[in-house]
Amino acid sequence: MKLGKVEFCHFLQMLALFLCLSGMNQAELTRSRSKPYFQSGRTRTKRSWVWNQFFVLEEYMGTDPLYVGKLHSDVDKGDGSIKYILSGEGASSIFIIDENTGDIHATKRLDREEQAYYTLRAQALDRLTNKPVEPESEFVIKIQDINDNEPKFLDGPYTAGVPEMSPVGTSVVQVTATDADDPTYGNSARVVYSILQGQPYFSVEPKTGVIKTALPNMDREAKDQYLLVIQAKDMVGQNGGLSGTTSVTVTLTDVNDNPPRFPRRSYQYNVPESLPVASVVARIKAADADVGPNAEMEYKIVDGDGLGVFKISVDKDTQEGIITIQKELDFEAKTSYTLRIEAANMHVDPRFLSLGPFSDMTTVKIIVEDVDEPPVFTSRLYSMVVSEAAKVGTIIGTVAAHDPDASNSPVRYSIDRNTDLERYFNIDANSGVITTAKSLDRETNAVHNITVLAMESQNPAQIGRGYVAITILDINDNAPEFAMEYETTVCENAQPGQVIQKISAIDKDDPPNGHQFYFSLTAEAANNHNFTLQDNKDNTATVLTKRNGFRRQEQSVFYLPIFIVDSGSPSLSSTNTLTIRVCDCDADGIAQTCNAEAYILPAGLSTGALIAILACVLTLLVLVLLIVTMRRRKKEPLIFDEERDIRENIVRYDDEGGGEEDTEAFDMAALRNLNIMRDTKTRRDVTPEIQFLSRPTFKSIPDNVIFREFIWERLKEADVDPCAPPYDSLQTYAFEGNGSVAESLSSLDSISSNSDQNYDYLSDWGPRFKRLADMYGTGPDCLYS
């Protein structure tokens, strides 16, 4: 049989594939020096080393090492002179070689997903010389994959959403599973998808993993969430393949497919007529199964007899319609209202208009209930006027109120005294006539705002309030006066006709046409020779000089009476005195000094000189006081001289154990104890702290009078010395005498002690304690009596 070129090429490809998949476990590496050699009938190739790829199955579970292949060299004659060594990845740890035969084995279980291939190097050495007989060659051991990994959803579990009422085939979400097996070998990594849970609502594309809707008109209001279980299986879904699953939670999102509907066709509410304006009358709500923006509604009153009395608004949180009052209700005027209210969706989806109009109507009837209302005044504010000259009891005006209820109860009036604290007005309880109760003064209070109370006779708790503004009309009852306190001066060098002051006037009254004042000098001042007055006809006047030659020595102050008349009817007048001082002025006419006493001072002696002299006198007085004080506080020496340093010392009695030599072995404070506390004058700058220690268990022994007096004198001197430094000092007078509470510190009198202690053992302590033994011993002879 002859093969063409095409058929021959196909034959070679099939042969190569067969060798790779079935016979590579027995591959060998051979080398030939003279002529190349291969075992197992492989194709000859003219090169030194011919390497082949070894294949090893992963996950081998046998107990014996797994045979991988064999290395062989033509130099090896089989006499054991050649040894084979292996190096590279996994050599010795995973792969071992028989150095005699060249057989390669794997000693550990291999996982392709951890490492797909290993690169090693082979070497043939002379066993005696350990030198290579062949060049080193590199080869690869490839791990052959098996289906040992199931598909995994690395991003699961999934959540997704799709609008309700979506058509069939609407894409929801895509899931993806990965398989760690070799995608280039067999079908171990070829995954197909299927749905295990979620049918018949959803489906999944087997190859892509895209989940789609499988049923039309899925309604969120019926069921808003679905749990799907998706499976991914390798080996193209065939039997024996591995699989993995994940969950997908699909939520149906809302669309506006439900129109609003009122649960009832009509509503009725009762409200009292006293309900304040802007109060809530009722809350109504149209039901809408949608949520979010699709359930947002607007309400409006489309018809009825309460269009101007009530209004409706929407609560954004609850989507309720809130009916509130716009005007006050009056049972006596109208007892009920009827409203036609419409509720409509704000966001309508045109796709669902066929489901009906997205609005609804209802009727609301509001019944007004009668309540006992307080009296109502005919006017909210009464304006009245009265002259401030009105006498007590003058009628100002009348207020009127009535009971709006059907009973029309009689009304009684009174004034809220919190608005009329001074009780200027009275009101007749039955008629409502307001009269004056006291004299009025417009200048004190021009307008009085009072509150009038009206209460029902049958129910005094029902009180209505009316407001009255009473304006006080002005009369001319205040005379004019100077607008301010003037400080007028005239220079000594003033010329006749010189203006020295311009004056004006004020009047507390308020005439309708404004003020008009007239100025003139009084009759007794009209003929004075010093000043004159000129009325400027504009409610001001000017004061001028009539002569020159004013001198402070002659007269330093002038008093000018000015007569002012207003234009009231009847007119009022007053006399105001202008005080004018004569002053020394500079060339510009500015006053320098206005004191007449300045001429009495000696020539050349100014006020500054007098102040300097006074300051010097005061300084001298302060220096004298300081010198006297320092002399009185002259300090005395703080340390006693040698002659006055009298103190007692502790008597030393030979060297009996060193007790008397140790001055710190006893309490010195006991030697300073005094039985008598004396009141002495204490120093003002130092508080002496002297503690008097007493031991009440000791018997009291009279003090030596001489030393006791000595210590008290020293203590008194230290306390009352005013020149002593501002710190405490301690002076110790250690007197050991008959009066010492601490008794004797010496052991000389110890033999007379009543102690029961036996000191005979001191005789056994040696010569150094012989004297103590003689003093305290019980022998017949004693050194001291």
Short mmCIF file of N, CA and C in Angstrom, two decimals, residues 460-578:
data_model
loop_
_atom_site.label_atom_id
_atom_site.label_comp_id
_atom_site.label_asym_id
_atom_site.label_seq_id
_atom_site.Cartn_x
_atom_site.Cartn_y
_atom_site.Cartn_z
N PRO A 460 -68.33 81.77 83.95
CA PRO A 460 -67.26 82.78 84.05
C PRO A 460 -65.92 82.30 83.51
N ALA A 461 -65.79 80.99 83.31
CA ALA A 461 -64.52 80.50 82.78
C ALA A 461 -64.33 80.88 81.31
N GLN A 462 -65.43 81.20 80.63
CA GLN A 462 -65.34 81.61 79.23
C GLN A 462 -65.10 83.12 79.19
N ILE A 463 -63.88 83.50 78.86
CA ILE A 463 -63.46 84.90 78.89
C ILE A 463 -62.96 85.30 77.51
N GLY A 464 -63.53 86.38 77.00
CA GLY A 464 -63.04 86.97 75.76
C GLY A 464 -62.23 88.22 76.05
N ARG A 465 -61.34 88.55 75.15
CA ARG A 465 -60.44 89.69 75.36
C ARG A 465 -60.58 90.68 74.20
N GLY A 466 -60.73 91.94 74.60
CA GLY A 466 -60.74 93.01 73.62
C GLY A 466 -59.65 94.03 73.95
N TYR A 467 -59.13 94.69 72.94
CA TYR A 467 -57.98 95.57 73.12
C TYR A 467 -58.40 97.00 72.78
N VAL A 468 -58.04 97.93 73.70
CA VAL A 468 -58.44 99.32 73.58
C VAL A 468 -57.18 100.18 73.63
N ALA A 469 -57.03 101.10 72.65
CA ALA A 469 -55.93 102.06 72.62
C ALA A 469 -56.52 103.45 72.89
N ILE A 470 -56.14 104.05 74.03
CA ILE A 470 -56.66 105.36 74.43
C ILE A 470 -55.56 106.38 74.24
N THR A 471 -55.78 107.33 73.35
CA THR A 471 -54.80 108.38 73.08
C THR A 471 -55.16 109.62 73.87
N ILE A 472 -54.17 110.18 74.58
CA ILE A 472 -54.37 111.37 75.40
C ILE A 472 -54.11 112.60 74.54
N LEU A 473 -55.11 113.50 74.47
CA LEU A 473 -54.96 114.73 73.70
C LEU A 473 -54.25 115.79 74.54
N ASP A 474 -53.37 116.55 73.90
CA ASP A 474 -52.52 117.50 74.63
C ASP A 474 -53.27 118.82 74.88
N ILE A 475 -52.94 119.45 76.03
CA ILE A 475 -53.33 120.83 76.32
C ILE A 475 -52.06 121.57 76.71
N ASN A 476 -52.09 122.88 76.64
CA ASN A 476 -50.90 123.68 76.95
C ASN A 476 -50.80 123.84 78.46
N ASP A 477 -50.11 122.89 79.08
CA ASP A 477 -49.97 122.91 80.53
C ASP A 477 -48.52 122.88 80.97
N ASN A 478 -47.59 123.17 80.06
CA ASN A 478 -46.17 123.20 80.40
C ASN A 478 -45.55 124.47 79.83
N ALA A 479 -44.88 125.22 80.69
CA ALA A 479 -44.22 126.45 80.28
C ALA A 479 -42.91 126.14 79.58
N PRO A 480 -42.47 127.01 78.66
CA PRO A 480 -41.17 126.76 78.00
C PRO A 480 -40.02 127.02 78.96
N GLU A 481 -38.86 126.45 78.62
CA GLU A 481 -37.66 126.60 79.44
C GLU A 481 -36.44 126.46 78.55
N PHE A 482 -35.26 126.81 79.15
CA PHE A 482 -34.02 126.68 78.38
C PHE A 482 -33.88 125.25 77.84
N ALA A 483 -33.35 125.16 76.63
CA ALA A 483 -33.14 123.83 76.03
C ALA A 483 -32.01 123.08 76.72
N MET A 484 -31.10 123.81 77.40
CA MET A 484 -29.96 123.16 78.06
C MET A 484 -29.41 124.10 79.11
N GLU A 485 -28.47 123.61 79.91
CA GLU A 485 -27.77 124.45 80.88
C GLU A 485 -26.62 125.14 80.15
N TYR A 486 -26.73 126.48 80.02
CA TYR A 486 -25.73 127.23 79.26
C TYR A 486 -24.59 127.66 80.17
N GLU A 487 -23.35 127.60 79.66
CA GLU A 487 -22.16 128.11 80.34
C GLU A 487 -21.65 129.29 79.50
N THR A 488 -22.08 130.47 79.89
CA THR A 488 -21.82 131.67 79.09
C THR A 488 -20.66 132.45 79.70
N THR A 489 -19.75 132.93 78.85
CA THR A 489 -18.61 133.72 79.30
C THR A 489 -18.53 134.99 78.45
N VAL A 490 -17.96 136.03 79.06
CA VAL A 490 -17.72 137.28 78.36
C VAL A 490 -16.28 137.69 78.63
N CYS A 491 -15.58 138.10 77.61
CA CYS A 491 -14.17 138.46 77.76
C CYS A 491 -14.06 139.88 78.36
N GLU A 492 -12.96 140.08 79.08
CA GLU A 492 -12.73 141.40 79.65
C GLU A 492 -12.54 142.46 78.56
N ASN A 493 -12.06 142.02 77.41
CA ASN A 493 -11.83 142.96 76.31
C ASN A 493 -12.95 142.95 75.29
N ALA A 494 -14.16 142.46 75.68
CA ALA A 494 -15.29 142.41 74.76
C ALA A 494 -15.71 143.82 74.35
N GLN A 495 -16.17 143.92 73.11
CA GLN A 495 -16.61 145.19 72.57
C GLN A 495 -18.14 145.27 72.64
N PRO A 496 -18.72 146.46 72.62
CA PRO A 496 -20.19 146.59 72.64
C PRO A 496 -20.81 145.95 71.40
N GLY A 497 -21.97 145.29 71.60
CA GLY A 497 -22.66 144.62 70.49
C GLY A 497 -22.10 143.26 70.12
N GLN A 498 -21.20 142.74 70.93
CA GLN A 498 -20.58 141.43 70.63
C GLN A 498 -21.51 140.31 71.11
N VAL A 499 -21.76 139.31 70.24
CA VAL A 499 -22.61 138.15 70.60
C VAL A 499 -21.82 137.24 71.53
N ILE A 500 -22.41 136.96 72.68
CA ILE A 500 -21.73 136.06 73.63
C ILE A 500 -22.49 134.75 73.84
N GLN A 501 -23.78 134.64 73.41
CA GLN A 501 -24.52 133.38 73.60
C GLN A 501 -25.75 133.37 72.71
N LYS A 502 -26.06 132.21 72.16
CA LYS A 502 -27.31 131.98 71.44
C LYS A 502 -28.10 130.94 72.20
N ILE A 503 -29.35 131.27 72.53
CA ILE A 503 -30.15 130.37 73.37
C ILE A 503 -31.37 129.92 72.60
N SER A 504 -31.94 128.76 73.06
CA SER A 504 -33.20 128.24 72.51
C SER A 504 -34.01 127.68 73.66
N ALA A 505 -35.26 127.29 73.36
CA ALA A 505 -36.17 126.82 74.40
C ALA A 505 -36.85 125.53 73.95
N ILE A 506 -37.37 124.82 74.95
CA ILE A 506 -38.14 123.59 74.70
C ILE A 506 -39.42 123.66 75.50
N ASP A 507 -40.39 122.87 75.08
CA ASP A 507 -41.69 122.82 75.76
C ASP A 507 -42.18 121.38 75.67
N LYS A 508 -42.58 120.77 76.80
CA LYS A 508 -43.03 119.38 76.84
C LYS A 508 -44.36 119.19 76.11
N ASP A 509 -45.09 120.26 75.90
CA ASP A 509 -46.36 120.13 75.18
C ASP A 509 -46.11 119.85 73.71
N ASP A 510 -47.21 119.45 73.04
CA ASP A 510 -47.10 119.10 71.62
C ASP A 510 -48.25 119.74 70.86
N PRO A 511 -48.18 121.06 70.57
CA PRO A 511 -49.27 121.73 69.87
C PRO A 511 -49.39 121.23 68.44
N PRO A 512 -50.58 121.27 67.89
CA PRO A 512 -50.78 120.74 66.52
C PRO A 512 -49.93 121.46 65.47
N ASN A 513 -49.74 122.77 65.64
CA ASN A 513 -49.01 123.54 64.64
C ASN A 513 -47.56 123.79 65.01
N GLY A 514 -47.06 123.09 65.99
CA GLY A 514 -45.67 123.25 66.40
C GLY A 514 -45.50 124.39 67.39
N HIS A 515 -44.29 124.52 67.92
CA HIS A 515 -44.00 125.53 68.93
C HIS A 515 -43.62 126.86 68.28
N GLN A 516 -43.94 127.94 69.01
CA GLN A 516 -43.47 129.27 68.66
C GLN A 516 -43.16 130.01 69.96
N PHE A 517 -41.86 130.32 70.18
CA PHE A 517 -41.42 130.93 71.44
C PHE A 517 -41.05 132.40 71.19
N TYR A 518 -41.26 133.22 72.25
CA TYR A 518 -40.91 134.64 72.23
C TYR A 518 -39.99 134.92 73.41
N PHE A 519 -38.82 135.59 73.11
CA PHE A 519 -37.80 135.85 74.13
C PHE A 519 -37.73 137.36 74.42
N SER A 520 -37.53 137.69 75.70
CA SER A 520 -37.31 139.10 76.09
C SER A 520 -36.69 139.12 77.47
N LEU A 521 -36.11 140.30 77.83
CA LEU A 521 -35.58 140.45 79.18
C LEU A 521 -36.72 140.84 80.12
N THR A 522 -36.57 140.43 81.35
CA THR A 522 -37.57 140.81 82.33
C THR A 522 -37.56 142.33 82.52
N ALA A 523 -38.61 142.84 83.15
CA ALA A 523 -38.74 144.30 83.33
C ALA A 523 -37.59 144.87 84.13
N GLU A 524 -37.14 144.16 85.18
CA GLU A 524 -36.06 144.70 86.01
C GLU A 524 -34.72 144.62 85.32
N ALA A 525 -34.59 143.76 84.30
CA ALA A 525 -33.31 143.63 83.59
C ALA A 525 -33.32 144.36 82.26
N ALA A 526 -34.44 144.93 81.91
CA ALA A 526 -34.52 145.55 80.58
C ALA A 526 -33.61 146.76 80.47
N ASN A 527 -33.37 147.46 81.56
CA ASN A 527 -32.59 148.70 81.52
C ASN A 527 -31.16 148.51 82.03
N ASN A 528 -30.65 147.29 82.07
CA ASN A 528 -29.27 147.10 82.54
C ASN A 528 -28.31 147.63 81.49
N HIS A 529 -27.11 148.01 81.97
CA HIS A 529 -26.11 148.63 81.09
C HIS A 529 -25.07 147.64 80.57
N ASN A 530 -25.29 146.34 80.86
CA ASN A 530 -24.24 145.36 80.51
C ASN A 530 -24.60 144.50 79.29
N PHE A 531 -25.84 144.00 79.26
CA PHE A 531 -26.20 143.04 78.20
C PHE A 531 -27.58 143.37 77.67
N THR A 532 -27.83 142.91 76.45
CA THR A 532 -29.14 143.04 75.82
C THR A 532 -29.51 141.73 75.15
N LEU A 533 -30.80 141.55 74.78
CA LEU A 533 -31.29 140.31 74.19
C LEU A 533 -32.00 140.62 72.88
N GLN A 534 -31.72 139.79 71.87
CA GLN A 534 -32.33 139.98 70.56
C GLN A 534 -33.08 138.69 70.19
N ASP A 535 -34.43 138.78 69.97
CA ASP A 535 -35.25 137.63 69.56
C ASP A 535 -35.07 137.41 68.07
N ASN A 536 -34.66 136.20 67.70
CA ASN A 536 -34.38 135.90 66.31
C ASN A 536 -35.62 135.44 65.53
N LYS A 537 -36.78 135.35 66.16
CA LYS A 537 -38.05 134.96 65.53
C LYS A 537 -38.04 133.53 64.98
N ASP A 538 -37.07 132.72 65.36
CA ASP A 538 -37.01 131.32 64.92
C ASP A 538 -36.85 130.38 66.11
N ASN A 539 -37.47 130.77 67.23
CA ASN A 539 -37.41 130.02 68.48
C ASN A 539 -36.02 130.06 69.11
N THR A 540 -35.19 131.05 68.69
CA THR A 540 -33.89 131.26 69.32
C THR A 540 -33.75 132.75 69.62
N ALA A 541 -32.78 133.07 70.48
CA ALA A 541 -32.49 134.47 70.82
C ALA A 541 -30.99 134.61 71.01
N THR A 542 -30.49 135.85 70.86
CA THR A 542 -29.05 136.11 70.95
C THR A 542 -28.80 137.11 72.06
N VAL A 543 -27.78 136.80 72.90
CA VAL A 543 -27.36 137.70 73.99
C VAL A 543 -26.15 138.48 73.51
N LEU A 544 -26.19 139.85 73.64
CA LEU A 544 -25.11 140.72 73.18
C LEU A 544 -24.66 141.62 74.33
N THR A 545 -23.42 142.10 74.21
CA THR A 545 -22.88 143.05 75.19
C THR A 545 -23.34 144.47 74.82
N LYS A 546 -23.49 145.31 75.88
CA LYS A 546 -23.88 146.71 75.65
C LYS A 546 -22.71 147.66 75.90
N ARG A 547 -21.64 147.17 76.47
CA ARG A 547 -20.49 148.03 76.77
C ARG A 547 -19.23 147.19 76.72
N ASN A 548 -18.10 147.90 76.98
CA ASN A 548 -16.83 147.19 77.12
C ASN A 548 -16.28 147.48 78.50
N GLY A 549 -15.06 146.98 78.73
CA GLY A 549 -14.41 147.29 80.01
C GLY A 549 -14.89 146.42 81.16
N PHE A 550 -15.20 145.14 80.91
CA PHE A 550 -15.53 144.21 82.00
C PHE A 550 -14.26 143.84 82.74
N ARG A 551 -14.32 143.83 84.09
CA ARG A 551 -13.15 143.49 84.90
C ARG A 551 -13.57 142.50 85.99
N ARG A 552 -12.78 141.45 86.10
CA ARG A 552 -13.10 140.42 87.10
C ARG A 552 -12.96 140.96 88.52
N GLN A 553 -11.99 141.92 88.72
CA GLN A 553 -11.81 142.44 90.07
C GLN A 553 -13.06 143.16 90.54
N GLU A 554 -13.76 143.77 89.63
CA GLU A 554 -14.96 144.52 90.01
C GLU A 554 -16.17 143.59 90.16
N GLN A 555 -16.42 142.72 89.13
CA GLN A 555 -17.55 141.77 89.19
C GLN A 555 -17.22 140.61 88.24
N SER A 556 -17.21 139.44 88.80
CA SER A 556 -16.80 138.28 88.00
C SER A 556 -17.98 137.51 87.43
N VAL A 557 -19.20 137.70 87.95
CA VAL A 557 -20.36 136.93 87.50
C VAL A 557 -21.53 137.89 87.34
N PHE A 558 -22.32 137.72 86.24
CA PHE A 558 -23.53 138.47 86.01
C PHE A 558 -24.69 137.48 85.83
N TYR A 559 -25.86 137.86 86.32
CA TYR A 559 -27.05 137.02 86.20
C TYR A 559 -28.07 137.78 85.37
N LEU A 560 -28.48 137.18 84.21
CA LEU A 560 -29.36 137.84 83.28
C LEU A 560 -30.68 137.08 83.21
N PRO A 561 -31.82 137.63 83.76
CA PRO A 561 -33.12 136.94 83.69
C PRO A 561 -33.75 137.14 82.31
N ILE A 562 -34.20 136.00 81.71
CA ILE A 562 -34.78 136.00 80.36
C ILE A 562 -36.20 135.46 80.46
N PHE A 563 -37.13 136.19 79.85
CA PHE A 563 -38.55 135.86 79.88
C PHE A 563 -38.90 135.15 78.56
N ILE A 564 -39.52 133.89 78.65
CA ILE A 564 -39.87 133.09 77.46
C ILE A 564 -41.37 132.82 77.51
N VAL A 565 -42.06 133.07 76.38
CA VAL A 565 -43.50 132.85 76.27
C VAL A 565 -43.76 131.93 75.09
N ASP A 566 -44.72 130.93 75.28
CA ASP A 566 -45.06 130.04 74.16
C ASP A 566 -46.30 130.59 73.44
N SER A 567 -46.73 129.87 72.41
CA SER A 567 -47.85 130.33 71.58
C SER A 567 -49.13 129.55 71.86
N GLY A 568 -49.19 128.89 73.01
CA GLY A 568 -50.37 128.10 73.32
C GLY A 568 -51.55 128.97 73.67
N SER A 569 -52.69 128.27 73.85
CA SER A 569 -53.91 129.00 74.21
C SER A 569 -54.52 128.30 75.43
N PRO A 570 -54.46 128.90 76.59
CA PRO A 570 -53.77 130.18 76.84
C PRO A 570 -52.26 129.97 76.85
N SER A 571 -51.50 131.04 76.59
CA SER A 571 -50.04 130.94 76.54
C SER A 571 -49.47 130.84 77.95
N LEU A 572 -48.33 130.17 78.04
CA LEU A 572 -47.60 130.03 79.30
C LEU A 572 -46.22 130.62 79.13
N SER A 573 -45.67 131.12 80.25
CA SER A 573 -44.34 131.75 80.22
C SER A 573 -43.54 131.32 81.42
N SER A 574 -42.22 131.56 81.31
CA SER A 574 -41.32 131.25 82.43
C SER A 574 -40.12 132.17 82.34
N THR A 575 -39.49 132.40 83.49
CA THR A 575 -38.28 133.21 83.57
C THR A 575 -37.10 132.30 83.85
N ASN A 576 -36.09 132.37 82.99
CA ASN A 576 -34.89 131.54 83.12
C ASN A 576 -33.69 132.45 83.26
N THR A 577 -32.80 132.15 84.18
CA THR A 577 -31.64 132.99 84.47
C THR A 577 -30.42 132.46 83.75
N LEU A 578 -29.76 133.35 83.02
CA LEU A 578 -28.53 133.00 82.31
C LEU A 578 -27.35 133.51 83.12
#
